XYZ file of C-alpha atoms in Angstrom:
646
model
C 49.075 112.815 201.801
C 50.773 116.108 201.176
C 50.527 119.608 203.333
C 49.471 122.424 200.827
C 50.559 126.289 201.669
C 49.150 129.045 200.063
C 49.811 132.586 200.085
C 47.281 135.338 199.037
C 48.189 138.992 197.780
C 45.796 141.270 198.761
C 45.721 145.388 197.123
C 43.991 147.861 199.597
C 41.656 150.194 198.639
C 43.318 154.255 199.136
C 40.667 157.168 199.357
C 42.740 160.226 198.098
C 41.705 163.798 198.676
C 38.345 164.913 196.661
C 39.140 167.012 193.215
C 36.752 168.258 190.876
C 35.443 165.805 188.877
C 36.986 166.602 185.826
C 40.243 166.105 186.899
C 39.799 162.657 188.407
C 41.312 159.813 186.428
C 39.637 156.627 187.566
C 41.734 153.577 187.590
C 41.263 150.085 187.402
C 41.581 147.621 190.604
C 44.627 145.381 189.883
C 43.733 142.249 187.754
C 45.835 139.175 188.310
C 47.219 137.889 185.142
C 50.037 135.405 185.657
C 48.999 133.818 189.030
C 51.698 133.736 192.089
C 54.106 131.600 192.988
C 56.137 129.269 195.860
C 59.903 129.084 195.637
C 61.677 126.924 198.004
C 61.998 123.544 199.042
C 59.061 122.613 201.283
C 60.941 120.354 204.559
C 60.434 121.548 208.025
C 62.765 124.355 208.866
C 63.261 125.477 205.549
C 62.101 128.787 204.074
C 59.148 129.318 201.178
C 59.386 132.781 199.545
C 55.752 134.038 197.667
C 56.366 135.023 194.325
C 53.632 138.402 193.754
C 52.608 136.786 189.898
C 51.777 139.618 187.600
C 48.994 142.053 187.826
C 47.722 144.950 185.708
C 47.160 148.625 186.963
C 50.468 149.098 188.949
C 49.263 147.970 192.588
C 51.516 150.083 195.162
C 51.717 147.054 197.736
C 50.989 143.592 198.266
C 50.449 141.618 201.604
C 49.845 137.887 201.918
C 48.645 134.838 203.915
C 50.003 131.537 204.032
C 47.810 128.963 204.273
C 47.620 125.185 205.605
C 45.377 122.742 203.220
C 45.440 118.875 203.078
C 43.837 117.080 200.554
C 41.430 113.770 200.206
C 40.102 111.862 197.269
C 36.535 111.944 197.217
C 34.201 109.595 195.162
C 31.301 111.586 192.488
C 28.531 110.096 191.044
C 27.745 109.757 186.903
C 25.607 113.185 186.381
C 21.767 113.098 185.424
C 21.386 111.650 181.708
C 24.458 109.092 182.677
C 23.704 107.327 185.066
C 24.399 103.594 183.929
C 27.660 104.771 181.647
C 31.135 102.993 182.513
C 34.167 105.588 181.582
C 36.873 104.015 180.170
C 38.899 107.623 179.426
C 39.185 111.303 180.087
C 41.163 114.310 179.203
C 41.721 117.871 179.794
C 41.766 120.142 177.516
C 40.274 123.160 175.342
C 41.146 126.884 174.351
C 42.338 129.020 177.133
C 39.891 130.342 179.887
C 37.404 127.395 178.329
C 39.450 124.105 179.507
C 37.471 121.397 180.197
C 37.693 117.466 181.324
C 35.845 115.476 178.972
C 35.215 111.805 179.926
C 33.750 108.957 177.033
C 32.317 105.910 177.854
C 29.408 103.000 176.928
C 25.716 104.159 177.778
C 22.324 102.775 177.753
C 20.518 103.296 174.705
C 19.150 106.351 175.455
C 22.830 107.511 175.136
C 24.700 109.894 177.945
C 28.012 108.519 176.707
C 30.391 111.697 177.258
C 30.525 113.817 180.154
C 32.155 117.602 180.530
C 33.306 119.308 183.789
C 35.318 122.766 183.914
C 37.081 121.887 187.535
C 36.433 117.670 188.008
C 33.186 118.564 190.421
C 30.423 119.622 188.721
C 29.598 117.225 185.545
C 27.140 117.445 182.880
C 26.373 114.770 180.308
C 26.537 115.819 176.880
C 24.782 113.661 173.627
C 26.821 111.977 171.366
C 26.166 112.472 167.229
C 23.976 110.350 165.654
C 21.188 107.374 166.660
C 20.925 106.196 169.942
C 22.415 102.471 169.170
C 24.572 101.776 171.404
C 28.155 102.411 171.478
C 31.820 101.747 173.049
C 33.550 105.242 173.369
C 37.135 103.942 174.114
C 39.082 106.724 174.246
C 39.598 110.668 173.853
C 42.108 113.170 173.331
C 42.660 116.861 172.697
C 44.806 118.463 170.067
C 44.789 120.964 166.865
C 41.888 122.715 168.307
C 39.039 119.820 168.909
C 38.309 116.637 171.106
C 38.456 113.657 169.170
C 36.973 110.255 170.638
C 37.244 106.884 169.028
C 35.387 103.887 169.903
C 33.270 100.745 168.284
C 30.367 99.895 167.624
C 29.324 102.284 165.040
C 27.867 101.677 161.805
C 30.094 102.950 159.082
C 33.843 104.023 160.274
C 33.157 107.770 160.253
C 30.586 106.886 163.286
C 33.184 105.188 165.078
C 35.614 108.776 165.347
C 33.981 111.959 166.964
C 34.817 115.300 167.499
C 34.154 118.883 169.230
C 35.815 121.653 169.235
C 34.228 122.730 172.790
C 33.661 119.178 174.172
C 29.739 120.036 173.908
C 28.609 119.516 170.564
C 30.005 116.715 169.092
C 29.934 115.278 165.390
C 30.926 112.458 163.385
C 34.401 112.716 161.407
C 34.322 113.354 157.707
C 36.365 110.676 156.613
C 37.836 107.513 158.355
C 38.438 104.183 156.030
C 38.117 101.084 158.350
C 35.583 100.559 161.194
C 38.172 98.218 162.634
C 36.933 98.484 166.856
C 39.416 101.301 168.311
C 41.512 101.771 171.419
C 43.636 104.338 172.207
C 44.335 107.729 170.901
C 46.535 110.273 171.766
C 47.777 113.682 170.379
C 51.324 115.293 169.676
C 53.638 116.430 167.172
C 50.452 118.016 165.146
C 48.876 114.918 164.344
C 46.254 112.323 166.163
C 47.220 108.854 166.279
C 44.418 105.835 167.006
C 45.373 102.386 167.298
C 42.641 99.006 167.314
C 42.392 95.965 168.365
C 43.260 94.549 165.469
C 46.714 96.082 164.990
C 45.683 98.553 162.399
C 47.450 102.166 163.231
C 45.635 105.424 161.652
C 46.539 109.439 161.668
C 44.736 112.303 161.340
C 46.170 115.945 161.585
C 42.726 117.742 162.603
C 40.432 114.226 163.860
C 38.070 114.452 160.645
C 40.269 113.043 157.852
C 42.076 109.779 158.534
C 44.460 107.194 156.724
C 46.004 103.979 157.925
C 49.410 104.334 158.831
C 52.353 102.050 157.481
C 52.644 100.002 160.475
C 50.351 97.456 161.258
C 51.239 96.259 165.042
C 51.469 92.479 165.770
C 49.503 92.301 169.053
C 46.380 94.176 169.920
C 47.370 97.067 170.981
C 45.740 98.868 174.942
C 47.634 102.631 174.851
C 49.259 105.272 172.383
C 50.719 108.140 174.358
C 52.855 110.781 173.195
C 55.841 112.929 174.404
C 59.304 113.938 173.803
C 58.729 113.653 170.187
C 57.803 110.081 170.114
C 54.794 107.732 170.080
C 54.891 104.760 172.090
C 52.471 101.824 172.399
C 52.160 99.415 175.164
C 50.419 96.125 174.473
C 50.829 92.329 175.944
C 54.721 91.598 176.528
C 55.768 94.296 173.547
C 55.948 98.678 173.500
C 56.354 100.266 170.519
C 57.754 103.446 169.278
C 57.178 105.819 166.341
C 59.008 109.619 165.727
C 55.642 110.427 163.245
C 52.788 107.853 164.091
C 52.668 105.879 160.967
C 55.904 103.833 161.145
C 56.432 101.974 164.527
C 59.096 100.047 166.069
C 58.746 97.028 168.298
C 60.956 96.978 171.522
C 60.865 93.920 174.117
C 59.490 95.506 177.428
C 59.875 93.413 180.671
C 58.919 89.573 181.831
C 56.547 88.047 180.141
C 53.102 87.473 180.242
C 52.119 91.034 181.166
C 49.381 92.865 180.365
C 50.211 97.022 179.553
C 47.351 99.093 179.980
C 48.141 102.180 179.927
C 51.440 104.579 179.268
C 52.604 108.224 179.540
C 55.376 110.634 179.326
C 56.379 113.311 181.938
C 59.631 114.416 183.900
C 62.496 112.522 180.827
C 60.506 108.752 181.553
C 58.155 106.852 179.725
C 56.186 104.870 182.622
C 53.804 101.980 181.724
C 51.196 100.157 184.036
C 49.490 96.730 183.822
C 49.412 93.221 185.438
C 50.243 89.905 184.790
C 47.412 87.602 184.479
C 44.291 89.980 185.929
C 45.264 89.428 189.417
C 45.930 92.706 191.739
C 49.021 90.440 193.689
C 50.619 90.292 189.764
C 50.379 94.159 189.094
C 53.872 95.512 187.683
C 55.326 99.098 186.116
C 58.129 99.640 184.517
C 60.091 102.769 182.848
C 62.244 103.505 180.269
C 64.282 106.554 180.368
C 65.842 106.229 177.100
C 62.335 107.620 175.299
C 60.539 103.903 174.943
C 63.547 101.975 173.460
C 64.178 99.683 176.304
C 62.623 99.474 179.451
C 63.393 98.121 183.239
C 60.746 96.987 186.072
C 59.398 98.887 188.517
C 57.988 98.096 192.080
C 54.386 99.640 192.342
C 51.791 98.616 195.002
C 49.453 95.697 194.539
C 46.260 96.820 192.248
C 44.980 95.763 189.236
C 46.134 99.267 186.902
C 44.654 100.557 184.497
C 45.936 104.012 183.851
C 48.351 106.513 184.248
C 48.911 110.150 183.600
C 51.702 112.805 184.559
C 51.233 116.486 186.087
C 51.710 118.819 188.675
C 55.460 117.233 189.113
C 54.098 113.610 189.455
C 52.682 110.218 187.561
C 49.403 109.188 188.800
C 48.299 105.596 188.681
C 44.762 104.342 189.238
C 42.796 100.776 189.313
C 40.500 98.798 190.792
C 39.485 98.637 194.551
C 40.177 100.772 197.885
C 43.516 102.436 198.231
C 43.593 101.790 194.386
C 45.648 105.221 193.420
C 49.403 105.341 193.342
C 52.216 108.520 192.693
C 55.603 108.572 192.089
C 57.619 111.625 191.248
C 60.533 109.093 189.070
C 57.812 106.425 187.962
C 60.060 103.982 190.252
C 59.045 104.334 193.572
C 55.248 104.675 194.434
C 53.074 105.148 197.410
C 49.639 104.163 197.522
C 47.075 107.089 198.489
C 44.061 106.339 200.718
C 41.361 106.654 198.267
C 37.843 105.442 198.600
C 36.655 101.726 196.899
C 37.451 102.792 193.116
C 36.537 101.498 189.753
C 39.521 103.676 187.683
C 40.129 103.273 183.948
C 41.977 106.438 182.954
C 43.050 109.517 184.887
C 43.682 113.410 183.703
C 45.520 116.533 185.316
C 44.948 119.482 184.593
C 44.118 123.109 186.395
C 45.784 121.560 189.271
C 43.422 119.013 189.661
C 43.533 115.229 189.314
C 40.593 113.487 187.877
C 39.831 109.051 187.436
C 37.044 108.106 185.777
C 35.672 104.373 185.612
C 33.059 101.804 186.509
C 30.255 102.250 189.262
C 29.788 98.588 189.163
C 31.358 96.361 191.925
C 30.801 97.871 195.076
C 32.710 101.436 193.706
C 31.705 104.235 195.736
C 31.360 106.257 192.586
C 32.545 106.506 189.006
C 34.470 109.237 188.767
C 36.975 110.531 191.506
C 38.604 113.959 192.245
C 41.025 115.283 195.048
C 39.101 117.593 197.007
C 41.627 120.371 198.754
C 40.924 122.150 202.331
C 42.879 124.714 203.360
C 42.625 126.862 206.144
C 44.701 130.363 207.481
C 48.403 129.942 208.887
C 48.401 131.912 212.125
C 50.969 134.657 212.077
C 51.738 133.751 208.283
C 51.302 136.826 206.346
C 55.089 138.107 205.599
C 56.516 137.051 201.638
C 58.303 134.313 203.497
C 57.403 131.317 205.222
C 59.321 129.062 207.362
C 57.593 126.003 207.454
C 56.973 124.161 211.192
C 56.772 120.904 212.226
C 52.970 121.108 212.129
C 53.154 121.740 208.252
C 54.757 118.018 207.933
C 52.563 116.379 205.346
C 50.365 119.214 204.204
C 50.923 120.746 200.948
C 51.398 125.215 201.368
C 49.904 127.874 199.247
C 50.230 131.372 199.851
C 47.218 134.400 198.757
C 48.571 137.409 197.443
C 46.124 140.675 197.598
C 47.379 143.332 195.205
C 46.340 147.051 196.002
C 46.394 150.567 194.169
C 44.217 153.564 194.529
C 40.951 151.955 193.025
C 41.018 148.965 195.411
C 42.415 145.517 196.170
C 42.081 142.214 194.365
C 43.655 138.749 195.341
C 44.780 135.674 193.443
C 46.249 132.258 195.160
C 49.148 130.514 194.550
C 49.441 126.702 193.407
C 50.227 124.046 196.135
C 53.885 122.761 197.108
C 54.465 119.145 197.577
C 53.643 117.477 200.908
C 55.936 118.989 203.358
C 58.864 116.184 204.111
C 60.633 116.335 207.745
C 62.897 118.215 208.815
C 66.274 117.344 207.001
C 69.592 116.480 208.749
C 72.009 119.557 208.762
C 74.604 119.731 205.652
C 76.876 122.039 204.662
C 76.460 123.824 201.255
C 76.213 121.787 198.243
C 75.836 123.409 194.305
C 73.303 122.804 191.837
C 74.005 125.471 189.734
C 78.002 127.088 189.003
C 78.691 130.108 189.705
C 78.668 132.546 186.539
C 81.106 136.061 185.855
C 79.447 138.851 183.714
C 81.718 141.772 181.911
C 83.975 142.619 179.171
C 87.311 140.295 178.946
C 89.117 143.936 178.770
C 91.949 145.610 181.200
C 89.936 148.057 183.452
C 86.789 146.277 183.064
C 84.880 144.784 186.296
C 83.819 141.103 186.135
C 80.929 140.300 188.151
C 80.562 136.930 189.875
C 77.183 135.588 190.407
C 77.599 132.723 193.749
C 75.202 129.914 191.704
C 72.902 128.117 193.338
C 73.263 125.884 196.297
C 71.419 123.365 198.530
C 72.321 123.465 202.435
C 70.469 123.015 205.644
C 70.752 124.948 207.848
C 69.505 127.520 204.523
C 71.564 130.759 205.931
C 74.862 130.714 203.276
C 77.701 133.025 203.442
C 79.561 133.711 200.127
C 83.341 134.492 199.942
C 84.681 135.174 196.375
C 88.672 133.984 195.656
C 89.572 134.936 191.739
C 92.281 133.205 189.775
C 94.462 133.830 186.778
C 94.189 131.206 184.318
C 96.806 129.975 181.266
C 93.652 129.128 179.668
C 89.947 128.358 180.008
C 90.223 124.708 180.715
C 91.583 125.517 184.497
C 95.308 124.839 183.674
C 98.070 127.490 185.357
C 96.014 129.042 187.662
C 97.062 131.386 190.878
C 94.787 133.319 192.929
C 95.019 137.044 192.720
C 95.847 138.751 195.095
C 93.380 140.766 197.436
C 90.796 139.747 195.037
C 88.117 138.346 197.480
C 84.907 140.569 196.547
C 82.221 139.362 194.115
C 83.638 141.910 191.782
C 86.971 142.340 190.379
C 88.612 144.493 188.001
C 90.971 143.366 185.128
C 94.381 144.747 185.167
C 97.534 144.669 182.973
C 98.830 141.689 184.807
C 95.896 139.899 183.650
C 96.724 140.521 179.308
C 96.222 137.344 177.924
C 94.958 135.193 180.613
C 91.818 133.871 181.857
C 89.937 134.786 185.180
C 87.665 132.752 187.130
C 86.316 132.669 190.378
C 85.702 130.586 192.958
C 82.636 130.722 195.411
C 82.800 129.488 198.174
C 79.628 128.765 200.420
C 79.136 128.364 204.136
C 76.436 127.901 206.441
C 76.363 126.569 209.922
C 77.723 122.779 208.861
C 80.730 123.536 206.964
C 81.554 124.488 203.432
C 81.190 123.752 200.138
C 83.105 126.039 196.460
C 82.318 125.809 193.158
C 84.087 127.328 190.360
C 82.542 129.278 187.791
C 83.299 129.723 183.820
C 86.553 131.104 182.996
C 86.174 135.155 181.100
C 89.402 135.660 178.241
C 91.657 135.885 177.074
C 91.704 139.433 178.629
C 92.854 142.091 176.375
C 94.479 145.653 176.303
C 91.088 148.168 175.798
C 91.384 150.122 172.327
C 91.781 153.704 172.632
C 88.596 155.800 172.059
C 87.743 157.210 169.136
C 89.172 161.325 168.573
C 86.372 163.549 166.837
C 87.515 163.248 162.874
C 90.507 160.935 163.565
C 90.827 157.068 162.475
C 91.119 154.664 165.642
C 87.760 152.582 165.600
C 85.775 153.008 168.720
C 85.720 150.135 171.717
C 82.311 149.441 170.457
C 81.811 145.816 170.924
C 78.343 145.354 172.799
C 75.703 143.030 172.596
C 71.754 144.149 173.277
C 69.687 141.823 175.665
C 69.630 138.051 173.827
C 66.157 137.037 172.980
C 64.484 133.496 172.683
C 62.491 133.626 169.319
C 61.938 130.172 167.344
C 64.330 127.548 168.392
C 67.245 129.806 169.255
C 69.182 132.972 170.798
C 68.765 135.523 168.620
C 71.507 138.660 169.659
C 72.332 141.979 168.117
C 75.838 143.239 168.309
C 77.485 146.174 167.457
C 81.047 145.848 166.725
C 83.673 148.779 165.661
C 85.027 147.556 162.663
C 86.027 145.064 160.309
C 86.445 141.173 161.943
C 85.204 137.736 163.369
C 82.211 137.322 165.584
C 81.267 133.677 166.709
C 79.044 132.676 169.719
C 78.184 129.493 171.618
C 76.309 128.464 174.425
C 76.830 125.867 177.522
C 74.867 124.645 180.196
C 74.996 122.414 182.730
C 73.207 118.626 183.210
C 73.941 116.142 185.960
C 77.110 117.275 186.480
C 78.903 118.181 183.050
C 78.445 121.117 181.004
C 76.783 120.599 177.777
C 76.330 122.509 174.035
C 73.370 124.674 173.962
C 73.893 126.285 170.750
C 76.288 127.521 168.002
C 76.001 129.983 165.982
C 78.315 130.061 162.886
C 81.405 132.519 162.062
C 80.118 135.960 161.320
C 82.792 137.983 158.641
C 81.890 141.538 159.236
C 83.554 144.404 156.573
C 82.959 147.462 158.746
C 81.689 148.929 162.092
C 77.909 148.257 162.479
C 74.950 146.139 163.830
C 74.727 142.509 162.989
C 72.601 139.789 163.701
C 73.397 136.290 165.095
C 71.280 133.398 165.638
C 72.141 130.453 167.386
C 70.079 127.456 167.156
C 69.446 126.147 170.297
C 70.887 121.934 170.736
C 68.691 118.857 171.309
C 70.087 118.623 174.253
C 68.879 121.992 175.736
C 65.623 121.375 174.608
C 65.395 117.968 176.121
C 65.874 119.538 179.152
C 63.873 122.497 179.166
C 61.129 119.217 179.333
C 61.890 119.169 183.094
C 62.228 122.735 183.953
C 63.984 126.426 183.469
C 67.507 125.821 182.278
C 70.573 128.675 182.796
C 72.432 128.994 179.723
C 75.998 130.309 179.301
C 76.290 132.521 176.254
C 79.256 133.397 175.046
C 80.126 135.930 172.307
C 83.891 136.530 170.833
C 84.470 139.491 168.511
C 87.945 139.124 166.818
C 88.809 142.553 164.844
C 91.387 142.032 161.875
C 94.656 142.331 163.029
C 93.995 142.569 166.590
C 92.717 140.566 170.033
C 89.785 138.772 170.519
C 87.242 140.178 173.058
C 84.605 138.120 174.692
C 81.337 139.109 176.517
C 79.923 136.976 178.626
C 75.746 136.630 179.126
C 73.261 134.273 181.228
C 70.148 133.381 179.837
C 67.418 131.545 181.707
C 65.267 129.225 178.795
C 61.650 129.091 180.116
C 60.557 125.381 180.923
C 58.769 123.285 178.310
C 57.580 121.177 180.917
C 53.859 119.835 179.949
C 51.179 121.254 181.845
C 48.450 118.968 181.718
C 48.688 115.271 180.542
C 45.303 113.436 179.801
């Protein structure tokens, strides 16, 4: 079970002298509008920082307290209206500031077969469209603005799809051409995709028009998940995969005689869960990491699964029995969570809760299950930093922030860290992230290093800076300079028509560790001003803050006269550096303002999926007749990483 810290930021309420009332402006107490935030990685002895979040109406101060919480699945009853229903799915979703989980099941006749709750407590049962036969509501998903739910049976296929655009009210779908008995359902890439018993695939881009898809699959398919631009199916012994949802391609998972219940996408893996045979001793997992083609076993603890999500930086498995939830951060290694005797079918995160819904049958304390969080004040705990103790071992930290102005104070809490690990062996410094130089590749410019980022325990790092001139920018030729041993250094003469780099070297109280960063060049001789009415172009080559619009880096530059302009981008992924983007060759006629796009690379994209990436632009202006000159930028991608999975 994990140790949570919170911090809180807290604004104070300031009484200034009274003025006539005329001249009194009244402002607003701060609002909180992107919540805070935990940096740092939560072990024993190492340091959490608070991130303030964002807040409206310029609060002059913040202050903050830490806080201790643990957490505990609890087991929740079926509200009034549902009490005899069996959930076989749930998901989170809905329009901001309305989110919701919505769980579908099979009812009595009196109906009570979908359920809504805004935070995974408090649960209301909603009425299904149509008479009160009864009905098998297998599965639901959100996407394009609605909840869709498919199920069986229904009289006429349009009563076997329903949907809601606020998980309340809920009607049949206009048009859907089988009433084959449905399964699984899942939304991404602007389109739903259902799949039945029977084989038979269908698509729907808003849930109330449908048409069968090209593929009809072999074996009756249990799960349809989507991510990383691909469908996959799981089914007995076979996965499939699909780039648009109507043409699928069978792949051989692992063993045989499995049963795959359920599968989901989060973190660069696929991860499915089943048994073989219906035996808890034969449950099995396995992964694929190369987006559903082929797929490896996985060890995962001894419960009959039945289905897994991914959020909040983990996959969540649930099933049958006590102890009968698992997580994994990789979707290899699990640990079983002490949970109480559970039902599960299908599990949802979202809004930093995890939600399982199932069957109240069987001695199940309940059929729906939520992790309940306590947290409680950290002593002594109310600076922006943190240095966790060996008390916090195994609680999870957050931190409240109160934000304060002259109208008042307002607070807002931080998410949870993981469970606080021990206390890790010392190491000397290790980088995650090269170092980077900023600056014009010009004599009697100053380059700027920036040390990277670095792992170490103990966390106190030193940083010593030793540049080198380069022959070129693959690392060939190069000397060190020098006297050059600040995180600056500025280009001379001697350096015409080389490269410089530096190297960063990082120490803390276990030794050492350098890096090298990017090389900046060829450096060349500056261009001599422009005289008032005369004709030598002006040293005019600058670029205006890159910006992220679309699917690429979009950069104005101004150069000073006719020439080439090209740009590319690198970044770094387990260990080599990688194309982000290229623009193509720019042919400018005169001095001016251009525009350049570069379209950001599969590659980049694929891992923005798992977090923030740091991205290496480069731009090269070549005038006509003369030197290239390069500037130098780094630009931090925001993370595409999902946010709820359900």
């Amino acid at each position: 079970m994990r140790r949570l810290v919170r911090l809180v930021v807290t604004s104070t309420v300031v009484l200034a002298g009274l003025l006539p009332l005329a001249s009194v402006a009244t402002a607003a107490v701060p609002v909180n509008t992107v919540a805070p935030s935990i940096s740092g990685t939560p072990d024993v002895g190492r340091t959490l920082t608070a991130n303030n979040g964002t807040w409206t109406d310029s609060p002059t101060g913040f202050t903050y307290q830490w806080e201790s919480c643990t957490e505990a699945w609890t087991a929740l009853s079926s509200p009034t209206g549902a009490d005899s229903t069996s959930w076989f799915d749930v998901a989170y979703g809905g329009t901001a500031g309305s989110e919701l989980y919505v769980a579908v099941g099979v009812g009595s006749s009196s109906g009570g077969r979908i359920i809504t709750s805004p935070d995974g407590v408090t649960w209301t049962a909603r009425q299904d469209p149509g008479p009160d036969s009864l009905k098998e509501w297998r599965a639901v998903a959100y996407g394009a603005g609605r909840f869709v739910a498919v199920g069986d049976y229904g009289g006429s296929g349009t009563e076997r799809v329903m949907t809601s655009t606020d998980g309340i009210n809920w009607s049949y779908a206009t048009s859907v051409p089988t009433t084959t008995t449905w399964q699984s359902l899942a939304f991404g890439g602007g389109k739903f995709v259902a799949t039945a018993y029977s084989g038979t695939v269908m698509t729907s881009s808003d849930g109330l028009s449908w048409t069968i898809a090209s593929s009809t699959l072999d074996t009756a398919p249990k799960a349809v998940a989507y991510g990383n631009g691909r469908f996959v199916v799981v089914t007995n012994d076979k996965a499939y995969y699909s780039a648009d949802g109507d043409t699928f391609t069978a792949t051989t998972t692992v063993g045989s005689g499995k049963y795959w219940r359920d599968v989901t996408y989060g973190a660069g893996t696929w991860v499915a869960v089943g048994t073989t045979g219906f035996s808890s001793a034969n449950s099995t997992a396995m992964v694929s990491t190369d987006n559903g083609s082929t797929w490896t076993a996985a060890t995962i603890p001894s419960v009959v699964w039945w289905g897994v999500a991914y959020g909040d930086g983990q996959f969540v498995a649930v099933g049958n029995g006590a102890n009968s939830i698992a997580t994994s951060a990789d979707g290899t290694t699990w640990t079983a969570q002490t949970t109480p005797n559970l039902g599960s079918y299908s599990v949802a995160i979202g809004a930093g809760t995890t939600v399982a819904v199932g069957d109240p049958t069987g001695g199940a304390a309940g059929a729906i299950a939520t992790i309940e969080v306590t947290c409680t004040d950290i002593g002594g705990a109310t600076n922006a930093t943190y240095q966790l103790q060996a008390g916090d071992q195994g609680k999870q930290i957050k931190v409240k922030v109160t934000a304060t102005n002259g109208s008042g104070s307002a607070n807002a809490t931080s998410g949870a860290t993981e469970a606080v690990g021990a206390e890790p062996s010392p190491y000397a410094p290790v980088n995650t992230a090269l170092p980077t130089l900023s600056g014009l590749a010009e004599v009697d410019k100053t380059l700027t290093a920036d040390p990277g980022t670095w792992n170490a325990y103990p966390e106190a790092i030193t940083y010593t800076y030793t540049w080198q001139r380069c022959d070129d920018d693959q690392g060939n030729g190069c000397v060190d300079i020098s006297g050059a041993d600040g995180s600056t250094y500025v280009t001379g003469s001697a350096d015409v028509g080389k490269y410089i780099r530096s190297k960063v070297t990082a120490t803390n109280d276990s030794g050492s560790g350098s890096a090298f960063s990017d090389s900046v060049g060829p450096i060349t001789k500056a261009i001599t001003p422009e005289e008032p009415g005369g004709g030598t172009p002006s040293n005019t080559f600058t670029l205006r803050t890159p910006l992220l619009i679309g699917g690429g880096i979009r950069t104005l530059v101004r150069v000073p006269g006719a020439g080439v302009v090209r740009q590319n981008a690198t970044f770094r992924s387990r260990g080599k550096t990688r194309q982000a983007c290229v623009a193509g060759s720019l042919k400018v006629a005169k001095t001016g303002t251009y525009r350049l796009r570069c379209r950001l690379s599969a590659a980049v994209m694929n891992a923005r999926r798992s977090g923030p990436v740091r991205v290496t632009l480069r731009t090269t202006y070549t005038p006509t007749g003369g030197t290239a000159r390069v500037v130098v930028r780094t630009v931090v991608l925001s993370s595409l990483k999902p946010r709820f999975t359900g």
